[in-house]
Amino acid sequence: GQQVMQIPQYQHVQEGEDFTTYCNSSTTLSNIQWYKQRPGGHPVFLIQLVKSGEVKKQKRLTFQFGEAKKNSSLHITATQTTDVGTYFCAGYTGTASKLTFGTGTRLQVTL
Amino acid sequence: EAEVAQSPRYKITEKSQAVAFWCDPISGHATLYWYRQILGQGPELLVQFQDESVVDDSQLPKDRFSAERLKGVDSTLKIQPAELGDSAMYLCASSLDSGHLNTEAFFGQGTRLTVV
């Protein structure tokens, strides 16, 4: 079945440092979505990428969809304490109709 | 702002007992998802509905779990009998459709189940 892995599993940075999480799927994805889950909260949608090689930015966050549509990345520039949480990628494959989540990357930011 | 409603928020049950969770998706959302999330892990899809039909339930332990979405609106997830390993957060989500363009999933607050 489809598997979506993320690395790293956990990262601890100091405020102001950059952060990147990588998402890799075992199968080609028709789209990729990113979610953020704050401690004790539920996943909240951040963005969706559809096209091969697509890059989107949201303030300090940059999202990229790989050319082969099997991988994606989320980069945060100059992290803030408000960025703390777990970041998940999620995607649909072309053949499966189910939304599969990645394993997640937990980000801790300290002053 | 419209939200996905789930109840109860917390549930403690003894093993071998039956337990049920309820979800009311955002009005007009055709797709409804039930996920199970164990602490420190990503959400695992249990069942996905498109209107009243099951799209995928390949990860649903059908010997003890059942899900229904009568009339294609709200949904119930049932576990009978509950086992200690079922302790987790059960998240319900909905999206406008699953046509790959309008698939932003909105999550409810979840039901935290503890089996003792």
mmCIF file of C-alpha atoms in Angstrom:
data_model
loop_
_atom_site.group_PDB
_atom_site.id
_atom_site.type_symbol
_atom_site.label_atom_id
_atom_site.label_comp_id
_atom_site.label_asym_id
_atom_site.label_seq_id
_atom_site.Cartn_x
_atom_site.Cartn_y
_atom_site.Cartn_z
ATOM 1 C CA GLY A 1 0.000 0.000 0.000
ATOM 2 C CA GLN A 2 0.896 3.633 -0.238
ATOM 3 C CA GLN A 3 3.431 4.826 2.339
ATOM 4 C CA VAL A 4 4.349 8.424 3.103
ATOM 5 C CA MET A 5 7.453 8.989 5.188
ATOM 6 C CA GLN A 6 8.802 12.214 6.627
ATOM 7 C CA ILE A 7 12.227 13.165 7.890
ATOM 8 C CA PRO A 8 13.375 14.180 10.346
ATOM 9 C CA GLN A 9 11.041 12.753 12.952
ATOM 10 C CA TYR A 10 11.936 15.535 15.360
ATOM 11 C CA GLN A 11 13.924 18.757 15.210
ATOM 12 C CA HIS A 12 14.806 21.230 17.904
ATOM 13 C CA VAL A 13 15.959 24.687 16.769
ATOM 14 C CA GLN A 14 16.644 28.022 18.349
ATOM 15 C CA GLU A 15 14.382 30.871 17.416
ATOM 16 C CA GLY A 16 15.628 32.512 14.225
ATOM 17 C CA GLU A 17 17.101 29.355 12.730
ATOM 18 C CA ASP A 18 15.677 27.783 9.598
ATOM 19 C CA PHE A 19 13.822 24.455 9.479
ATOM 20 C CA THR A 20 13.062 21.978 6.704
ATOM 21 C CA THR A 21 10.997 18.810 6.669
ATOM 22 C CA TYR A 22 10.966 16.347 3.792
ATOM 23 C CA CYS A 23 8.125 14.135 2.645
ATOM 24 C CA ASN A 24 8.560 11.041 0.469
ATOM 25 C CA SER A 25 5.848 8.848 -1.001
ATOM 26 C CA SER A 26 6.235 5.290 -2.249
ATOM 27 C CA THR A 27 3.830 6.097 -5.098
ATOM 28 C CA THR A 28 3.167 9.067 -7.367
ATOM 29 C CA LEU A 29 0.821 11.613 -5.825
ATOM 30 C CA SER A 30 -1.896 13.535 -7.621
ATOM 31 C CA ASN A 31 -1.547 16.298 -5.042
ATOM 32 C CA ILE A 32 0.256 17.018 -1.783
ATOM 33 C CA GLN A 33 -1.159 18.829 1.212
ATOM 34 C CA TRP A 34 0.539 20.120 4.344
ATOM 35 C CA TYR A 35 -1.019 20.325 7.796
ATOM 36 C CA LYS A 36 0.139 21.679 11.144
ATOM 37 C CA GLN A 37 -0.899 20.180 14.456
ATOM 38 C CA ARG A 38 -0.211 22.166 17.596
ATOM 39 C CA PRO A 39 0.375 20.208 20.823
ATOM 40 C CA GLY A 40 -3.009 18.992 22.063
ATOM 41 C CA GLY A 41 -4.749 20.185 18.914
ATOM 42 C CA HIS A 42 -5.998 18.773 15.656
ATOM 43 C CA PRO A 43 -4.400 19.008 12.183
ATOM 44 C CA VAL A 44 -5.019 22.303 10.415
ATOM 45 C CA PHE A 45 -4.664 22.642 6.644
ATOM 46 C CA LEU A 46 -1.817 24.865 5.442
ATOM 47 C CA ILE A 47 -1.613 24.455 1.680
ATOM 48 C CA GLN A 48 -2.122 22.181 -1.331
ATOM 49 C CA LEU A 49 0.252 21.681 -4.268
ATOM 50 C CA VAL A 50 -0.925 20.032 -7.473
ATOM 51 C CA LYS A 51 1.563 20.630 -10.272
ATOM 52 C CA SER A 52 4.916 18.946 -10.762
ATOM 53 C CA GLY A 53 7.723 21.220 -9.531
ATOM 54 C CA GLU A 54 5.260 23.670 -7.984
ATOM 55 C CA VAL A 55 6.556 26.101 -5.350
ATOM 56 C CA LYS A 56 4.293 28.130 -3.080
ATOM 57 C CA LYS A 57 5.087 30.598 -0.321
ATOM 58 C CA GLN A 58 3.157 31.692 2.734
ATOM 59 C CA LYS A 59 5.105 34.417 4.537
ATOM 60 C CA ARG A 60 8.083 32.541 6.064
ATOM 61 C CA LEU A 61 6.924 29.119 4.800
ATOM 62 C CA THR A 62 7.979 27.722 1.417
ATOM 63 C CA PHE A 63 6.413 24.554 0.038
ATOM 64 C CA GLN A 64 7.743 22.557 -2.881
ATOM 65 C CA PHE A 65 6.353 19.608 -4.867
ATOM 66 C CA GLY A 66 8.923 17.403 -6.567
ATOM 67 C CA GLU A 67 9.204 17.002 -10.327
ATOM 68 C CA ALA A 68 8.252 13.334 -10.102
ATOM 69 C CA LYS A 69 5.356 14.152 -7.736
ATOM 70 C CA LYS A 70 6.654 11.658 -5.178
ATOM 71 C CA ASN A 71 8.269 14.061 -2.740
ATOM 72 C CA SER A 72 7.725 17.431 -1.168
ATOM 73 C CA SER A 73 9.353 19.783 1.304
ATOM 74 C CA LEU A 74 8.375 22.502 3.732
ATOM 75 C CA HIS A 75 10.945 25.125 4.655
ATOM 76 C CA ILE A 76 10.469 27.676 7.418
ATOM 77 C CA THR A 77 12.760 30.695 7.426
ATOM 78 C CA ALA A 78 13.690 32.308 10.738
ATOM 79 C CA THR A 79 11.550 30.128 12.992
ATOM 80 C CA GLN A 80 9.467 31.634 15.773
ATOM 81 C CA THR A 81 8.065 30.023 18.917
ATOM 82 C CA THR A 82 4.649 30.123 17.275
ATOM 83 C CA ASP A 83 5.922 27.603 14.695
ATOM 84 C CA VAL A 84 6.039 24.871 17.356
ATOM 85 C CA GLY A 85 4.010 21.809 16.421
ATOM 86 C CA THR A 86 4.006 18.740 14.210
ATOM 87 C CA TYR A 87 3.971 19.184 10.449
ATOM 88 C CA PHE A 88 2.322 16.512 8.325
ATOM 89 C CA CYS A 89 2.227 16.038 4.601
ATOM 90 C CA ALA A 90 -0.729 14.176 3.104
ATOM 91 C CA GLY A 91 -1.636 13.110 -0.373
ATOM 92 C CA TYR A 92 -3.831 11.228 -2.763
ATOM 93 C CA THR A 93 -2.436 8.813 -5.311
ATOM 94 C CA GLY A 94 -3.825 8.626 -8.795
ATOM 95 C CA THR A 95 -5.273 5.166 -8.248
ATOM 96 C CA ALA A 96 -6.322 5.360 -4.614
ATOM 97 C CA SER A 97 -8.971 7.764 -3.482
ATOM 98 C CA LYS A 98 -7.899 7.964 0.105
ATOM 99 C CA LEU A 99 -6.050 10.796 1.856
ATOM 100 C CA THR A 100 -2.902 9.315 3.396
ATOM 101 C CA PHE A 101 -0.909 11.223 6.003
ATOM 102 C CA GLY A 102 2.829 11.142 6.468
ATOM 103 C CA THR A 103 4.597 10.213 9.672
ATOM 104 C CA GLY A 104 5.086 13.849 10.679
ATOM 105 C CA THR A 105 7.960 16.039 11.855
ATOM 106 C CA ARG A 106 7.756 17.546 15.311
ATOM 107 C CA LEU A 107 9.343 20.988 15.557
ATOM 108 C CA GLN A 108 10.449 22.460 18.858
ATOM 109 C CA VAL A 109 11.614 26.093 18.953
ATOM 110 C CA THR A 110 13.327 27.629 21.943
ATOM 111 C CA LEU A 111 14.460 31.168 22.649
ATOM 112 C CA GLU B 1 -17.028 29.717 10.821
ATOM 113 C CA ALA B 2 -18.324 26.206 10.083
ATOM 114 C CA GLU B 3 -16.699 23.416 12.059
ATOM 115 C CA VAL B 4 -16.662 19.654 12.194
ATOM 116 C CA ALA B 5 -18.409 18.597 15.394
ATOM 117 C CA GLN B 6 -17.386 15.492 17.316
ATOM 118 C CA SER B 7 -18.659 13.965 20.518
ATOM 119 C CA PRO B 8 -17.757 13.002 23.083
ATOM 120 C CA ARG B 9 -14.433 14.834 23.553
ATOM 121 C CA TYR B 10 -13.210 12.241 26.028
ATOM 122 C CA LYS B 11 -14.266 8.664 26.686
ATOM 123 C CA ILE B 12 -13.006 6.153 29.226
ATOM 124 C CA THR B 13 -14.260 2.627 28.804
ATOM 125 C CA GLU B 14 -13.419 -0.786 30.123
ATOM 126 C CA LYS B 15 -12.033 -3.374 27.760
ATOM 127 C CA SER B 16 -14.639 -5.606 26.142
ATOM 128 C CA GLN B 17 -17.236 -2.842 26.369
ATOM 129 C CA ALA B 18 -18.807 -1.131 23.361
ATOM 130 C CA VAL B 19 -18.073 2.502 22.535
ATOM 131 C CA ALA B 20 -19.388 4.868 19.867
ATOM 132 C CA PHE B 21 -18.232 8.181 18.477
ATOM 133 C CA TRP B 22 -20.280 10.694 16.540
ATOM 134 C CA CYS B 23 -19.251 13.181 13.876
ATOM 135 C CA ASP B 24 -21.176 15.948 12.119
ATOM 136 C CA PRO B 25 -19.216 17.273 9.134
ATOM 137 C CA ILE B 26 -19.348 20.752 7.679
ATOM 138 C CA SER B 27 -22.604 21.234 5.805
ATOM 139 C CA GLY B 28 -22.267 20.379 2.131
ATOM 140 C CA HIS B 29 -19.090 18.339 2.501
ATOM 141 C CA ALA B 30 -19.443 15.117 0.560
ATOM 142 C CA THR B 31 -16.338 13.383 1.886
ATOM 143 C CA LEU B 32 -15.994 12.272 5.491
ATOM 144 C CA TYR B 33 -12.935 10.644 7.039
ATOM 145 C CA TRP B 34 -12.327 8.801 10.307
ATOM 146 C CA TYR B 35 -8.694 8.742 11.414
ATOM 147 C CA ARG B 36 -7.021 7.173 14.427
ATOM 148 C CA GLN B 37 -3.989 8.943 15.838
ATOM 149 C CA ILE B 38 -1.732 7.344 18.400
ATOM 150 C CA LEU B 39 0.364 9.811 20.389
ATOM 151 C CA GLY B 40 3.486 10.770 18.460
ATOM 152 C CA GLN B 41 2.301 9.300 15.169
ATOM 153 C CA GLY B 42 0.501 10.532 12.070
ATOM 154 C CA PRO B 43 -3.237 10.104 11.553
ATOM 155 C CA GLU B 44 -4.091 6.654 10.182
ATOM 156 C CA LEU B 45 -7.128 6.495 7.916
ATOM 157 C CA LEU B 46 -9.724 4.040 9.168
ATOM 158 C CA VAL B 47 -12.568 4.743 6.775
ATOM 159 C CA GLN B 48 -13.437 7.287 4.098
ATOM 160 C CA PHE B 49 -16.957 8.010 2.887
ATOM 161 C CA GLN B 50 -18.102 9.739 -0.265
ATOM 162 C CA ASP B 51 -21.677 10.735 0.575
ATOM 163 C CA GLU B 52 -23.119 7.544 2.120
ATOM 164 C CA SER B 53 -20.758 5.140 0.331
ATOM 165 C CA VAL B 54 -17.531 3.746 1.696
ATOM 166 C CA VAL B 55 -14.578 4.735 -0.502
ATOM 167 C CA ASP B 56 -11.926 2.968 1.545
ATOM 168 C CA ASP B 57 -11.995 0.933 4.732
ATOM 169 C CA SER B 58 -8.927 -1.192 4.113
ATOM 170 C CA GLN B 59 -7.383 -0.220 7.467
ATOM 171 C CA LEU B 60 -10.566 -0.663 9.509
ATOM 172 C CA PRO B 61 -10.394 -3.711 11.845
ATOM 173 C CA LYS B 62 -13.741 -5.012 10.735
ATOM 174 C CA ASP B 63 -13.984 -7.702 13.378
ATOM 175 C CA ARG B 64 -14.543 -5.012 15.994
ATOM 176 C CA PHE B 65 -14.958 -1.663 14.248
ATOM 177 C CA SER B 66 -17.911 -0.465 12.208
ATOM 178 C CA ALA B 67 -18.759 2.867 10.637
ATOM 179 C CA GLU B 68 -21.820 4.232 8.995
ATOM 180 C CA ARG B 69 -22.928 7.456 7.380
ATOM 181 C CA LEU B 70 -26.645 7.110 6.905
ATOM 182 C CA LYS B 71 -28.151 9.747 4.590
ATOM 183 C CA GLY B 72 -24.654 10.931 3.766
ATOM 184 C CA VAL B 73 -24.494 13.528 6.530
ATOM 185 C CA ASP B 74 -23.355 12.662 10.054
ATOM 186 C CA SER B 75 -21.446 9.524 10.883
ATOM 187 C CA THR B 76 -20.910 7.067 13.729
ATOM 188 C CA LEU B 77 -17.837 4.969 14.439
ATOM 189 C CA LYS B 78 -18.327 2.021 16.784
ATOM 190 C CA ILE B 79 -15.918 -0.299 18.536
ATOM 191 C CA GLN B 80 -17.168 -3.548 20.040
ATOM 192 C CA PRO B 81 -15.500 -4.958 22.016
ATOM 193 C CA ALA B 82 -12.898 -2.337 22.905
ATOM 194 C CA GLU B 83 -9.334 -3.495 23.531
ATOM 195 C CA LEU B 84 -6.501 -1.814 25.418
ATOM 196 C CA GLY B 85 -4.694 -1.136 22.124
ATOM 197 C CA ASP B 86 -7.613 0.968 20.891
ATOM 198 C CA SER B 87 -6.630 3.808 23.212
ATOM 199 C CA ALA B 88 -5.963 6.751 20.883
ATOM 200 C CA MET B 89 -7.387 9.985 19.506
ATOM 201 C CA TYR B 90 -10.160 9.414 16.964
ATOM 202 C CA LEU B 91 -10.358 12.275 14.509
ATOM 203 C CA CYS B 92 -13.156 13.004 12.095
ATOM 204 C CA ALA B 93 -12.585 15.240 9.081
ATOM 205 C CA SER B 94 -14.582 16.371 6.091
ATOM 206 C CA SER B 95 -13.860 17.910 2.709
ATOM 207 C CA LEU B 96 -15.934 19.363 -0.074
ATOM 208 C CA ASP B 97 -15.177 16.410 -2.339
ATOM 209 C CA SER B 98 -12.374 13.992 -3.093
ATOM 210 C CA GLY B 99 -11.885 15.036 -6.694
ATOM 211 C CA HIS B 100 -8.290 15.994 -5.934
ATOM 212 C CA LEU B 101 -8.913 19.713 -6.290
ATOM 213 C CA ASN B 102 -11.204 20.465 -3.362
ATOM 214 C CA THR B 103 -9.764 18.046 -0.877
ATOM 215 C CA GLU B 104 -8.745 20.374 1.965
ATOM 216 C CA ALA B 105 -9.709 18.381 5.025
ATOM 217 C CA PHE B 106 -11.236 20.143 8.022
ATOM 218 C CA PHE B 107 -10.749 18.269 11.282
ATOM 219 C CA GLY B 108 -12.883 18.122 14.380
ATOM 220 C CA GLN B 109 -11.446 18.375 17.887
ATOM 221 C CA GLY B 110 -11.334 14.594 18.151
ATOM 222 C CA THR B 111 -12.419 12.045 20.739
ATOM 223 C CA ARG B 112 -9.717 10.829 23.075
ATOM 224 C CA LEU B 113 -10.451 7.223 23.976
ATOM 225 C CA THR B 114 -8.865 5.497 26.943
ATOM 226 C CA VAL B 115 -9.517 1.791 27.379
ATOM 227 C CA VAL B 116 -8.820 0.474 30.871
#
